[in-house]
Coordinates of C-alpha atoms in Angstrom, one line a residue:
X1 CA -86.4 -72.4 183.7
X2 CA -86.3 -75.4 181.8
X3 CA -83.8 -76.1 178.4
X4 CA -86.8 -74.5 176.3
X5 CA -86.7 -71.4 178.5
X6 CA -90.1 -72.0 179.9
X7 CA -90.1 -70.9 183.7
X8 CA -91.0 -73.7 186.2
X9 CA -91.2 -75.8 182.6
X10 CA -90.5 -79.6 182.4
X11 CA -88.8 -79.8 179.5
X12 CA -85.6 -81.5 179.5
X13 CA -82.2 -82.4 176.9
X14 CA -83.2 -85.8 175.8
X15 CA -80.3 -89.0 175.0
X16 CA -79.6 -87.1 171.6
X17 CA -79.0 -83.5 173.8
X18 CA -82.3 -82.2 171.9
X19 CA -84.4 -79.9 174.2
X20 CA -87.3 -81.9 174.3
X21 CA -90.8 -82.4 176.2
X22 CA -92.8 -79.9 177.7
X23 CA -93.8 -77.0 175.3
X24 CA -91.5 -77.8 172.8
X25 CA -93.9 -80.4 171.1
X26 CA -90.7 -82.9 170.5
X27 CA -91.0 -86.1 171.4
X28 CA -88.1 -87.1 173.8
X29 CA -85.6 -89.7 172.3
X30 CA -84.6 -92.4 174.8
X31 CA -82.9 -94.7 172.4
X32 CA -78.9 -93.6 171.9
X33 CA -78.8 -94.9 168.6
X34 CA -81.4 -92.9 167.1
X35 CA -79.1 -90.0 167.6
X36 CA -77.3 -88.2 164.5
X37 CA -75.6 -90.9 162.8
X38 CA -77.5 -94.0 164.2
X39 CA -81.3 -95.0 162.7
X40 CA -82.0 -91.2 161.9
X41 CA -80.6 -89.7 158.7
X42 CA -79.9 -90.9 155.1
X43 CA -79.8 -94.6 154.1
X44 CA -78.0 -95.7 150.9
X45 CA -75.3 -96.7 149.0
X46 CA -72.2 -95.8 150.3
X47 CA -70.1 -96.0 147.1
X48 CA -71.6 -95.3 143.9
X49 CA -70.5 -95.7 140.0
X50 CA -71.1 -92.8 137.5
X51 CA -73.9 -93.3 135.0
X52 CA -75.9 -95.3 137.4
X53 CA -78.9 -94.5 139.6
X54 CA -79.4 -94.9 142.9
X55 CA -82.1 -95.1 146.0
X56 CA -81.9 -92.9 149.4
X57 CA -84.1 -92.8 152.1
X58 CA -84.3 -90.9 155.3
X59 CA -85.4 -91.7 158.6
X60 CA -86.4 -88.6 160.6
X61 CA -87.5 -88.3 164.1
X62 CA -91.1 -89.2 165.2
X63 CA -92.3 -85.9 164.7
X64 CA -95.0 -85.2 161.9
X65 CA -93.3 -83.9 158.6
X66 CA -94.7 -81.4 156.2
X67 CA -92.2 -81.5 153.2
X68 CA -88.8 -82.6 152.7
X69 CA -86.3 -81.5 149.9
X70 CA -83.4 -83.5 148.4
X71 CA -80.4 -82.5 146.9
X72 CA -76.6 -82.9 145.7
X73 CA -73.4 -81.2 146.6
X74 CA -72.1 -81.5 142.8
X75 CA -75.1 -81.4 140.4
X76 CA -76.2 -85.2 140.7
X77 CA -80.0 -85.5 139.6
X78 CA -82.1 -86.0 142.5
X79 CA -85.7 -87.3 141.7
X80 CA -88.2 -87.4 144.7
X81 CA -90.2 -90.5 144.5
X82 CA -94.1 -89.5 144.1
X83 CA -96.3 -89.9 147.1
X84 CA -93.3 -90.5 149.0
X85 CA -91.1 -87.8 150.2
X86 CA -88.5 -89.9 152.2
X87 CA -87.3 -91.5 149.4
X88 CA -85.3 -90.2 146.0
X89 CA -83.6 -91.5 143.1
X90 CA -80.1 -89.9 142.5
X91 CA -78.6 -90.0 138.8
X92 CA -74.7 -89.7 139.2
X93 CA -73.3 -87.8 136.4
X94 CA -69.9 -88.8 134.5
X95 CA -67.9 -85.6 135.5
X96 CA -68.4 -86.7 139.1
X97 CA -65.0 -88.1 141.0
X98 CA -63.9 -88.3 144.4
X99 CA -67.2 -88.2 146.6
X100 CA -70.5 -86.3 146.7
X101 CA -73.0 -85.9 149.7
X102 CA -76.7 -86.4 149.6
X103 CA -78.5 -84.1 151.4
X104 CA -82.3 -83.7 152.8
X105 CA -84.2 -81.0 154.0
X106 CA -86.8 -81.8 156.4
X107 CA -89.9 -79.5 157.3
X108 CA -91.2 -80.5 160.5
X109 CA -94.9 -79.2 161.7
X110 CA -93.3 -79.1 165.0
X111 CA -90.2 -78.0 166.7
X112 CA -87.2 -78.0 165.3
X113 CA -89.5 -76.9 162.6
X114 CA -86.4 -77.2 159.9
X115 CA -83.4 -80.2 159.9
X116 CA -81.3 -81.1 157.1
X117 CA -79.0 -84.2 157.2
X118 CA -76.3 -85.2 155.1
X119 CA -74.6 -88.6 153.7
X120 CA -71.2 -88.2 152.2
X121 CA -70.9 -91.0 149.3
X122 CA -67.8 -92.3 147.7
X123 CA -67.7 -92.0 143.6
X124 CA -66.1 -95.0 141.7
X125 CA -63.9 -97.6 142.7
X126 CA -66.8 -99.6 144.3
X127 CA -65.9 -103.0 143.4
X128 CA -62.6 -102.3 145.0
X129 CA -64.3 -100.6 148.1
X130 CA -65.6 -104.2 148.7
X131 CA -62.6 -105.5 149.5
X132 CA -60.7 -105.9 153.0
X133 CA -58.3 -103.2 152.8
X134 CA -57.3 -102.0 155.9
X135 CA -56.5 -103.4 159.3
X136 CA -59.1 -101.9 162.4
X137 CA -58.4 -102.5 165.8
X138 CA -60.7 -102.5 168.6
X139 CA -59.6 -101.6 172.6
X140 CA -60.2 -102.6 175.0
X141 CA -61.4 -106.3 173.7
X142 CA -63.6 -108.0 174.5
X143 CA -65.1 -104.9 176.2
X144 CA -67.8 -104.7 179.5
X145 CA -69.1 -100.9 178.6
X146 CA -67.4 -99.5 174.9
X147 CA -64.4 -100.2 173.0
X148 CA -62.7 -97.7 170.8
X149 CA -62.4 -98.6 166.6
X150 CA -59.7 -97.4 165.0
X151 CA -58.1 -98.1 161.3
X152 CA -54.1 -98.7 160.7
X153 CA -52.2 -95.2 159.3
X154 CA -54.6 -93.3 160.9
X155 CA -57.2 -93.7 158.3
X156 CA -60.3 -91.5 158.3
X157 CA -63.7 -93.7 159.4
X158 CA -66.7 -92.7 157.6
X159 CA -69.5 -95.0 158.5
X160 CA -69.7 -98.2 160.8
X161 CA -72.3 -100.8 160.4
X162 CA -72.7 -103.8 163.5
X163 CA -74.0 -107.2 162.5
X164 CA -75.2 -109.6 165.0
X165 CA -74.3 -113.3 164.7
X166 CA -77.5 -113.9 162.7
X167 CA -76.5 -111.6 160.2
X168 CA -79.0 -108.7 161.0
X169 CA -77.9 -105.1 161.4
X170 CA -78.2 -103.7 164.8
X171 CA -76.5 -100.1 164.8
X172 CA -75.1 -97.8 162.3
X173 CA -73.2 -94.5 162.1
X174 CA -72.9 -92.6 159.4
X175 CA -71.2 -89.0 158.4
X176 CA -68.4 -89.6 161.1
X177 CA -65.5 -88.1 159.5
X178 CA -62.9 -89.4 162.6
X179 CA -59.6 -91.5 163.0
X180 CA -61.7 -93.2 165.8
X181 CA -64.8 -94.1 167.4
X182 CA -66.5 -94.9 170.4
X183 CA -69.1 -98.0 170.2
X184 CA -70.8 -100.4 172.4
X185 CA -73.0 -98.6 175.2
X186 CA -75.9 -99.3 173.0
X187 CA -75.2 -103.0 172.7
X188 CA -76.1 -106.3 174.6
X189 CA -73.7 -108.7 175.4
X190 CA -72.7 -111.0 172.5
X191 CA -70.6 -111.2 169.2
X192 CA -70.8 -109.0 166.6
X193 CA -69.1 -107.9 163.3
X194 CA -68.1 -104.3 162.7
X195 CA -68.1 -103.2 159.1
X196 CA -65.9 -100.3 159.1
X197 CA -66.2 -97.9 155.9
X198 CA -63.0 -95.9 155.1
X199 CA -61.6 -94.3 151.4
X200 CA -59.7 -97.5 151.3
X201 CA -62.6 -99.7 151.4
X202 CA -64.5 -101.8 154.0
X203 CA -62.7 -103.3 157.0
X204 CA -64.3 -106.0 159.7
X205 CA -63.6 -106.3 163.1
X206 CA -65.3 -109.4 165.1
X207 CA -66.4 -107.5 168.7
X208 CA -67.2 -109.5 171.9
X209 CA -69.3 -107.5 174.9
X210 CA -69.3 -109.6 177.9
X211 CA -71.8 -109.5 180.6

C-alpha cells in the first residue's frame, strides 16, 4: 500500500512529509521552502499597535480553494477583502497586550479538504522592535550545507527572514517558537542577511554559504 492506503498505489510523501500524488489529489511539493513556515502560510506585520488596522494575506498550496475564514485569538476585528478570500484587514483593539494570533481556515476542494494556518503577532512596542537588541550566532559559519541560528540568553526565535545581497527576500520561516533554528539547505552559495525576530526585537546576522 502507498502512503494513502491504496494497494499498489503511487502516492508518496513529498518534501513537506505530506502524502501526495496518486489518488490523493494533492500536488507534491518539491521545494522545501514551501513547507510550513516558508512561503505557505499567513504573511503580514509581525508587530502591531493598538487602534490601527493591518492587512494580512495567505499563500496556500497549489490546490483549488473554495473558501477561507479569518479570525484572531483575542477578539481583534477581521474583515475579509471582498472578492479576495486570501486577504483580510484586522483592527487591533485597545485592550490587547502582549501578543495575538491571526488564523486562516482554508477549505480546499481536494485532499486535505481543510487546513488551518496561524501567525503569532506582537502587540505594541513596534518601534522598539525595529532595533537590533540581541546578538545572534550562527554555527558553523561559513557553512557548506546548513547552519544553526541561536539568540543570546536562550531567547526564543519567533520568525526568520533571509535577504540576499540585493535586498530581495529569499526565505521566510514563521511561528518557530524555538531557541534554535537550522537553515541553509534551500540556499544557493553566496552571502545573506538573516533577520531574526524575537520578543526582544529584530537581530541581524550575516551568513555565507560556500560552494
